[in-house]
Amino acid sequence: MMKLLLTDSGVRNESIHNALLSLLGKPIAESNALCIPTAGYGGPDADPGGPWRFISGRSPSPMTELGWNAVGVLELTALPSIEAALWVSWVREADVLLVNGGDALYLCHWMRESGLADLLPSLTDTVYVGLSAGSMVLTPRVGKDFVGWKPPTGGDSALGMVDFSIFPHLDHPACPENTMAAAKRWAAGIGGPAYAIDEQTAIKVDGGAVEVVSEGHWELL
């Protein structure tokens, strides 16, 4: 399994930064990243500025601007038109995948359509850093509260690479509906373990061990 750092809002504090370093096993300045902006196009309120801010490091959620040795862009919607051996080599050569937020089910759809979803389990030396929807896409379900873009198959199922779900942006001023009470109602319909996390929290998964890294507020539901 990949090494995972599933964040709510990027690498926002020293604890999350240190967790990233422990997964990389080397300095950020010696690590090469691929950023995946795709989820930023899928939400009902999406705008082209969101993916640009993510790619350019001008987002309020630190990901691409951390001082990587090199950063490339992997746009999943383009991959079906590119020779698989080429883009697979790009992914395998990267030390880390930085996966943008936006719409989790849109991202899930394109991870499957592009073939990246099939490749991920083999990337045992690669670190996956998710941002909001980029984290939720690896869970079994996102829950009906987070269904925006509707997949052709319906439902709220995601990739299921981890065995827990994530309720993001807990008590965030921009998401006043994301209260702990709302998280508990959401969790009751998920049917499995779930974490409610805020912007100062991430979930680290390494070798099957799950660890919450936080300087904020979270709860296992």
PDB file of C-alpha atoms in Angstrom:
ATOM      1  CA  MET A   1       0.000   0.000   0.000  1.00  0.00           C
ATOM      2  CA  MET A   2       1.092   3.571  -0.642  1.00  0.00           C
ATOM      3  CA  LYS A   3       2.158   5.865   2.160  1.00  0.00           C
ATOM      4  CA  LEU A   4      -0.726   8.253   2.701  1.00  0.00           C
ATOM      5  CA  LEU A   5      -1.113  11.694   4.230  1.00  0.00           C
ATOM      6  CA  LEU A   6      -4.792  12.572   4.027  1.00  0.00           C
ATOM      7  CA  THR A   7      -5.189  16.230   4.892  1.00  0.00           C
ATOM      8  CA  ASP A   8      -8.167  18.499   5.253  1.00  0.00           C
ATOM      9  CA  SER A   9      -6.468  21.672   4.029  1.00  0.00           C
ATOM     10  CA  GLY A  10      -2.915  20.831   3.034  1.00  0.00           C
ATOM     11  CA  VAL A  11       0.299  20.945   5.043  1.00  0.00           C
ATOM     12  CA  ARG A  12      -0.808  23.702   7.385  1.00  0.00           C
ATOM     13  CA  ASN A  13       1.264  23.157  10.515  1.00  0.00           C
ATOM     14  CA  GLU A  14       4.537  21.741  11.794  1.00  0.00           C
ATOM     15  CA  SER A  15       3.012  18.437  12.907  1.00  0.00           C
ATOM     16  CA  ILE A  16       1.630  17.681   9.446  1.00  0.00           C
ATOM     17  CA  HIS A  17       4.879  18.878   7.872  1.00  0.00           C
ATOM     18  CA  ASN A  18       6.875  16.489  10.077  1.00  0.00           C
ATOM     19  CA  ALA A  19       4.517  13.635   9.189  1.00  0.00           C
ATOM     20  CA  LEU A  20       5.162  14.325   5.520  1.00  0.00           C
ATOM     21  CA  LEU A  21       8.923  14.264   6.080  1.00  0.00           C
ATOM     22  CA  SER A  22       8.680  10.952   7.931  1.00  0.00           C
ATOM     23  CA  LEU A  23       6.799   9.399   5.012  1.00  0.00           C
ATOM     24  CA  LEU A  24       9.200  10.770   2.406  1.00  0.00           C
ATOM     25  CA  GLY A  25      12.274   9.636   4.308  1.00  0.00           C
ATOM     26  CA  LYS A  26      14.273  12.512   2.829  1.00  0.00           C
ATOM     27  CA  PRO A  27      14.069  16.317   2.618  1.00  0.00           C
ATOM     28  CA  ILE A  28      11.350  17.956   0.551  1.00  0.00           C
ATOM     29  CA  ALA A  29      14.081  19.783  -1.389  1.00  0.00           C
ATOM     30  CA  GLU A  30      15.326  16.399  -2.634  1.00  0.00           C
ATOM     31  CA  SER A  31      11.871  15.095  -3.587  1.00  0.00           C
ATOM     32  CA  ASN A  32      10.038  15.327  -6.894  1.00  0.00           C
ATOM     33  CA  ALA A  33       6.289  15.880  -6.927  1.00  0.00           C
ATOM     34  CA  LEU A  34       3.434  15.458  -9.369  1.00  0.00           C
ATOM     35  CA  CYS A  35       0.366  17.537  -8.626  1.00  0.00           C
ATOM     36  CA  ILE A  36      -3.075  16.364  -9.729  1.00  0.00           C
ATOM     37  CA  PRO A  37      -5.525  19.293 -10.094  1.00  0.00           C
ATOM     38  CA  THR A  38      -8.440  17.324 -11.587  1.00  0.00           C
ATOM     39  CA  ALA A  39     -10.887  17.422  -8.651  1.00  0.00           C
ATOM     40  CA  GLY A  40     -10.877  21.210  -8.830  1.00  0.00           C
ATOM     41  CA  TYR A  41     -12.871  21.131 -12.066  1.00  0.00           C
ATOM     42  CA  GLY A  42     -15.667  18.882 -10.863  1.00  0.00           C
ATOM     43  CA  GLY A  43     -17.617  20.691  -8.170  1.00  0.00           C
ATOM     44  CA  PRO A  44     -20.838  22.635  -8.773  1.00  0.00           C
ATOM     45  CA  ASP A  45     -19.065  25.847  -7.742  1.00  0.00           C
ATOM     46  CA  ALA A  46     -15.825  25.102  -9.598  1.00  0.00           C
ATOM     47  CA  ASP A  47     -13.941  27.856 -11.382  1.00  0.00           C
ATOM     48  CA  PRO A  48     -10.719  27.718 -13.416  1.00  0.00           C
ATOM     49  CA  GLY A  49      -8.918  29.837 -10.850  1.00  0.00           C
ATOM     50  CA  GLY A  50      -8.996  27.040  -8.268  1.00  0.00           C
ATOM     51  CA  PRO A  51      -6.815  24.568 -10.173  1.00  0.00           C
ATOM     52  CA  TRP A  52      -4.453  27.402 -11.152  1.00  0.00           C
ATOM     53  CA  ARG A  53      -4.008  28.457  -7.543  1.00  0.00           C
ATOM     54  CA  PHE A  54      -3.330  24.852  -6.565  1.00  0.00           C
ATOM     55  CA  ILE A  55      -0.761  24.306  -9.324  1.00  0.00           C
ATOM     56  CA  SER A  56       0.949  27.662  -8.835  1.00  0.00           C
ATOM     57  CA  GLY A  57       1.193  27.406  -5.052  1.00  0.00           C
ATOM     58  CA  ARG A  58      -1.148  30.339  -4.465  1.00  0.00           C
ATOM     59  CA  SER A  59      -3.805  28.333  -2.679  1.00  0.00           C
ATOM     60  CA  PRO A  60      -4.425  28.870   1.046  1.00  0.00           C
ATOM     61  CA  SER A  61      -3.859  25.116   1.416  1.00  0.00           C
ATOM     62  CA  PRO A  62      -0.084  24.539   1.169  1.00  0.00           C
ATOM     63  CA  MET A  63       0.861  21.706  -1.190  1.00  0.00           C
ATOM     64  CA  THR A  64       2.915  22.611  -4.251  1.00  0.00           C
ATOM     65  CA  GLU A  65       4.738  25.533  -2.615  1.00  0.00           C
ATOM     66  CA  LEU A  66       6.584  23.520   0.051  1.00  0.00           C
ATOM     67  CA  GLY A  67       9.979  23.683  -1.658  1.00  0.00           C
ATOM     68  CA  TRP A  68       9.996  20.525  -3.803  1.00  0.00           C
ATOM     69  CA  ASN A  69      12.993  19.771  -5.995  1.00  0.00           C
ATOM     70  CA  ALA A  70      10.610  19.685  -8.966  1.00  0.00           C
ATOM     71  CA  VAL A  71       6.846  19.828  -9.503  1.00  0.00           C
ATOM     72  CA  GLY A  72       4.967  18.515 -12.531  1.00  0.00           C
ATOM     73  CA  VAL A  73       1.272  18.476 -13.411  1.00  0.00           C
ATOM     74  CA  LEU A  74      -0.670  15.255 -14.029  1.00  0.00           C
ATOM     75  CA  GLU A  75      -4.117  16.095 -15.409  1.00  0.00           C
ATOM     76  CA  LEU A  76      -6.158  12.902 -15.258  1.00  0.00           C
ATOM     77  CA  THR A  77      -8.635  13.847 -17.988  1.00  0.00           C
ATOM     78  CA  ALA A  78      -5.715  13.961 -20.462  1.00  0.00           C
ATOM     79  CA  LEU A  79      -4.324  10.523 -19.634  1.00  0.00           C
ATOM     80  CA  PRO A  80      -6.666   8.391 -21.795  1.00  0.00           C
ATOM     81  CA  SER A  81      -5.226  10.149 -24.867  1.00  0.00           C
ATOM     82  CA  ILE A  82      -1.590   9.599 -23.828  1.00  0.00           C
ATOM     83  CA  GLU A  83       0.382   6.385 -24.235  1.00  0.00           C
ATOM     84  CA  ALA A  84       0.044   4.588 -20.902  1.00  0.00           C
ATOM     85  CA  ALA A  85       3.708   3.622 -20.697  1.00  0.00           C
ATOM     86  CA  LEU A  86       4.650   7.308 -20.845  1.00  0.00           C
ATOM     87  CA  TRP A  87       2.425   8.680 -18.096  1.00  0.00           C
ATOM     88  CA  VAL A  88       2.931   5.590 -15.905  1.00  0.00           C
ATOM     89  CA  SER A  89       6.674   6.270 -16.055  1.00  0.00           C
ATOM     90  CA  TRP A  90       6.046   9.846 -14.860  1.00  0.00           C
ATOM     91  CA  VAL A  91       4.063   8.570 -11.908  1.00  0.00           C
ATOM     92  CA  ARG A  92       6.574   5.877 -10.961  1.00  0.00           C
ATOM     93  CA  GLU A  93       9.442   8.378 -11.037  1.00  0.00           C
ATOM     94  CA  ALA A  94       7.695  10.789  -8.657  1.00  0.00           C
ATOM     95  CA  ASP A  95       8.369  10.703  -4.932  1.00  0.00           C
ATOM     96  CA  VAL A  96       5.005  12.191  -4.056  1.00  0.00           C
ATOM     97  CA  LEU A  97       1.564  12.762  -5.565  1.00  0.00           C
ATOM     98  CA  LEU A  98      -0.168  15.968  -4.446  1.00  0.00           C
ATOM     99  CA  VAL A  99      -3.894  15.579  -5.045  1.00  0.00           C
ATOM    100  CA  ASN A 100      -6.115  18.646  -5.159  1.00  0.00           C
ATOM    101  CA  GLY A 101      -9.468  19.166  -3.493  1.00  0.00           C
ATOM    102  CA  GLY A 102     -12.751  19.859  -5.231  1.00  0.00           C
ATOM    103  CA  ASP A 103     -15.254  17.108  -5.963  1.00  0.00           C
ATOM    104  CA  ALA A 104     -14.353  13.651  -4.654  1.00  0.00           C
ATOM    105  CA  LEU A 105     -16.638  11.645  -6.945  1.00  0.00           C
ATOM    106  CA  TYR A 106     -15.493  13.516 -10.048  1.00  0.00           C
ATOM    107  CA  LEU A 107     -11.922  12.763  -9.024  1.00  0.00           C
ATOM    108  CA  CYS A 108     -12.818   9.130  -8.354  1.00  0.00           C
ATOM    109  CA  HIS A 109     -14.377   8.833 -11.817  1.00  0.00           C
ATOM    110  CA  TRP A 110     -11.262  10.163 -13.523  1.00  0.00           C
ATOM    111  CA  MET A 111      -8.897   8.119 -11.390  1.00  0.00           C
ATOM    112  CA  ARG A 112     -10.716   5.058 -12.675  1.00  0.00           C
ATOM    113  CA  GLU A 113     -11.121   6.235 -16.281  1.00  0.00           C
ATOM    114  CA  SER A 114      -7.477   7.266 -16.554  1.00  0.00           C
ATOM    115  CA  GLY A 115      -6.118   4.031 -15.085  1.00  0.00           C
ATOM    116  CA  LEU A 116      -4.454   5.749 -12.143  1.00  0.00           C
ATOM    117  CA  ALA A 117      -6.721   3.966  -9.658  1.00  0.00           C
ATOM    118  CA  ASP A 118      -5.396   0.608 -10.873  1.00  0.00           C
ATOM    119  CA  LEU A 119      -1.805   1.819 -10.611  1.00  0.00           C
ATOM    120  CA  LEU A 120      -1.967   3.298  -7.091  1.00  0.00           C
ATOM    121  CA  PRO A 121      -1.771   0.015  -5.103  1.00  0.00           C
ATOM    122  CA  SER A 122       1.575  -0.810  -6.742  1.00  0.00           C
ATOM    123  CA  LEU A 123       3.198   2.498  -5.732  1.00  0.00           C
ATOM    124  CA  THR A 124       4.537   1.242  -2.426  1.00  0.00           C
ATOM    125  CA  ASP A 125       7.446   3.716  -2.347  1.00  0.00           C
ATOM    126  CA  THR A 126       5.339   6.754  -3.306  1.00  0.00           C
ATOM    127  CA  VAL A 127       3.765   9.195  -0.870  1.00  0.00           C
ATOM    128  CA  TYR A 128       0.198  10.276  -1.596  1.00  0.00           C
ATOM    129  CA  VAL A 129      -0.832  13.623  -0.094  1.00  0.00           C
ATOM    130  CA  GLY A 130      -4.526  14.387  -0.412  1.00  0.00           C
ATOM    131  CA  LEU A 131      -6.297  17.705   0.089  1.00  0.00           C
ATOM    132  CA  SER A 132      -9.985  17.456   1.110  1.00  0.00           C
ATOM    133  CA  ALA A 133     -11.584  15.630  -1.861  1.00  0.00           C
ATOM    134  CA  GLY A 134      -8.117  14.335  -2.700  1.00  0.00           C
ATOM    135  CA  SER A 135      -8.219  12.567   0.669  1.00  0.00           C
ATOM    136  CA  MET A 136     -11.879  11.522   0.553  1.00  0.00           C
ATOM    137  CA  VAL A 137     -11.433   9.777  -2.801  1.00  0.00           C
ATOM    138  CA  LEU A 138      -9.453   6.975  -1.137  1.00  0.00           C
ATOM    139  CA  THR A 139     -12.244   6.162   1.332  1.00  0.00           C
ATOM    140  CA  PRO A 140     -15.053   3.622   0.853  1.00  0.00           C
ATOM    141  CA  ARG A 141     -17.841   6.241   0.707  1.00  0.00           C
ATOM    142  CA  VAL A 142     -18.115  10.022   0.823  1.00  0.00           C
ATOM    143  CA  GLY A 143     -21.693  10.094   2.142  1.00  0.00           C
ATOM    144  CA  LYS A 144     -24.696  11.748   0.495  1.00  0.00           C
ATOM    145  CA  ASP A 145     -23.843  15.115   2.055  1.00  0.00           C
ATOM    146  CA  PHE A 146     -20.760  15.324  -0.175  1.00  0.00           C
ATOM    147  CA  VAL A 147     -22.295  14.186  -3.461  1.00  0.00           C
ATOM    148  CA  GLY A 148     -22.006  17.081  -5.907  1.00  0.00           C
ATOM    149  CA  TRP A 149     -20.981  15.754  -9.307  1.00  0.00           C
ATOM    150  CA  LYS A 150     -23.009  12.597  -9.879  1.00  0.00           C
ATOM    151  CA  PRO A 151     -21.172   9.588 -11.316  1.00  0.00           C
ATOM    152  CA  PRO A 152     -22.825   7.639 -14.163  1.00  0.00           C
ATOM    153  CA  THR A 153     -23.248   4.651 -11.849  1.00  0.00           C
ATOM    154  CA  GLY A 154     -24.876   6.738  -9.107  1.00  0.00           C
ATOM    155  CA  GLY A 155     -24.195   6.290  -5.420  1.00  0.00           C
ATOM    156  CA  ASP A 156     -21.434   7.750  -3.256  1.00  0.00           C
ATOM    157  CA  SER A 157     -18.780   5.017  -3.444  1.00  0.00           C
ATOM    158  CA  ALA A 158     -15.128   6.019  -3.745  1.00  0.00           C
ATOM    159  CA  LEU A 159     -11.957   3.930  -4.190  1.00  0.00           C
ATOM    160  CA  GLY A 160     -11.932   2.188  -0.802  1.00  0.00           C
ATOM    161  CA  MET A 161      -8.149   2.120  -0.443  1.00  0.00           C
ATOM    162  CA  VAL A 162      -8.591   2.813   3.281  1.00  0.00           C
ATOM    163  CA  ASP A 163     -11.289   1.402   5.539  1.00  0.00           C
ATOM    164  CA  PHE A 164     -12.524   4.690   7.005  1.00  0.00           C
ATOM    165  CA  SER A 165     -14.392   7.709   5.693  1.00  0.00           C
ATOM    166  CA  ILE A 166     -13.633  11.416   6.202  1.00  0.00           C
ATOM    167  CA  PHE A 167     -15.855  14.362   7.096  1.00  0.00           C
ATOM    168  CA  PRO A 168     -13.707  17.401   6.205  1.00  0.00           C
ATOM    169  CA  HIS A 169     -13.645  21.097   7.100  1.00  0.00           C
ATOM    170  CA  LEU A 170     -15.051  20.609  10.570  1.00  0.00           C
ATOM    171  CA  ASP A 171     -16.213  23.929  12.065  1.00  0.00           C
ATOM    172  CA  HIS A 172     -14.646  25.922   9.234  1.00  0.00           C
ATOM    173  CA  PRO A 173     -16.026  29.475   8.842  1.00  0.00           C
ATOM    174  CA  ALA A 174     -16.492  28.926   5.106  1.00  0.00           C
ATOM    175  CA  CYS A 175     -18.512  25.753   5.790  1.00  0.00           C
ATOM    176  CA  PRO A 176     -20.857  26.704   8.644  1.00  0.00           C
ATOM    177  CA  GLU A 177     -22.932  23.594   7.991  1.00  0.00           C
ATOM    178  CA  ASN A 178     -19.956  21.333   8.832  1.00  0.00           C
ATOM    179  CA  THR A 179     -20.606  21.113  12.557  1.00  0.00           C
ATOM    180  CA  MET A 180     -19.829  18.158  14.780  1.00  0.00           C
ATOM    181  CA  ALA A 181     -23.559  17.466  15.042  1.00  0.00           C
ATOM    182  CA  ALA A 182     -23.737  17.312  11.242  1.00  0.00           C
ATOM    183  CA  ALA A 183     -20.699  15.036  11.177  1.00  0.00           C
ATOM    184  CA  LYS A 184     -22.365  12.609  13.581  1.00  0.00           C
ATOM    185  CA  ARG A 185     -25.529  12.520  11.452  1.00  0.00           C
ATOM    186  CA  TRP A 186     -23.397  11.924   8.356  1.00  0.00           C
ATOM    187  CA  ALA A 187     -21.433   9.164  10.097  1.00  0.00           C
ATOM    188  CA  ALA A 188     -24.628   7.368  11.099  1.00  0.00           C
ATOM    189  CA  GLY A 189     -25.346   6.784   7.394  1.00  0.00           C
ATOM    190  CA  ILE A 190     -21.810   5.755   6.418  1.00  0.00           C
ATOM    191  CA  GLY A 191     -21.838   2.307   7.994  1.00  0.00           C
ATOM    192  CA  GLY A 192     -18.191   2.168   8.985  1.00  0.00           C
ATOM    193  CA  PRO A 193     -15.494   4.027  10.914  1.00  0.00           C
ATOM    194  CA  ALA A 194     -15.143   7.699  10.055  1.00  0.00           C
ATOM    195  CA  TYR A 195     -13.125  10.726  11.106  1.00  0.00           C
ATOM    196  CA  ALA A 196     -14.321  14.311  11.374  1.00  0.00           C
ATOM    197  CA  ILE A 197     -11.280  16.542  10.882  1.00  0.00           C
ATOM    198  CA  ASP A 198     -10.529  20.248  10.729  1.00  0.00           C
ATOM    199  CA  GLU A 199      -7.980  22.240   8.731  1.00  0.00           C
ATOM    200  CA  GLN A 200      -5.204  21.606  11.262  1.00  0.00           C
ATOM    201  CA  THR A 201      -5.604  17.829  11.055  1.00  0.00           C
ATOM    202  CA  ALA A 202      -4.409  15.028   8.775  1.00  0.00           C
ATOM    203  CA  ILE A 203      -4.531  11.238   8.828  1.00  0.00           C
ATOM    204  CA  LYS A 204      -1.247   9.409   8.236  1.00  0.00           C
ATOM    205  CA  VAL A 205      -1.318   5.832   6.943  1.00  0.00           C
ATOM    206  CA  ASP A 206       1.966   3.940   6.772  1.00  0.00           C
ATOM    207  CA  GLY A 207       2.295   0.182   6.537  1.00  0.00           C
ATOM    208  CA  GLY A 208      -1.347  -0.216   7.518  1.00  0.00           C
ATOM    209  CA  ALA A 209      -0.932   1.836  10.711  1.00  0.00           C
ATOM    210  CA  VAL A 210      -3.339   4.765  10.979  1.00  0.00           C
ATOM    211  CA  GLU A 211      -2.323   7.853  12.966  1.00  0.00           C
ATOM    212  CA  VAL A 212      -4.158  11.141  13.396  1.00  0.00           C
ATOM    213  CA  VAL A 213      -1.774  14.114  13.199  1.00  0.00           C
ATOM    214  CA  SER A 214      -3.389  17.248  14.568  1.00  0.00           C
ATOM    215  CA  GLU A 215      -2.898  20.641  16.084  1.00  0.00           C
ATOM    216  CA  GLY A 216      -6.635  21.201  15.905  1.00  0.00           C
ATOM    217  CA  HIS A 217      -9.933  19.391  16.401  1.00  0.00           C
ATOM    218  CA  TRP A 218     -10.947  15.931  15.253  1.00  0.00           C
ATOM    219  CA  GLU A 219     -13.052  13.001  16.378  1.00  0.00           C
ATOM    220  CA  LEU A 220     -13.354   9.332  15.472  1.00  0.00           C
ATOM    221  CA  LEU A 221     -17.056   8.721  14.899  1.00  0.00           C
TER     222      LEU A 221
END
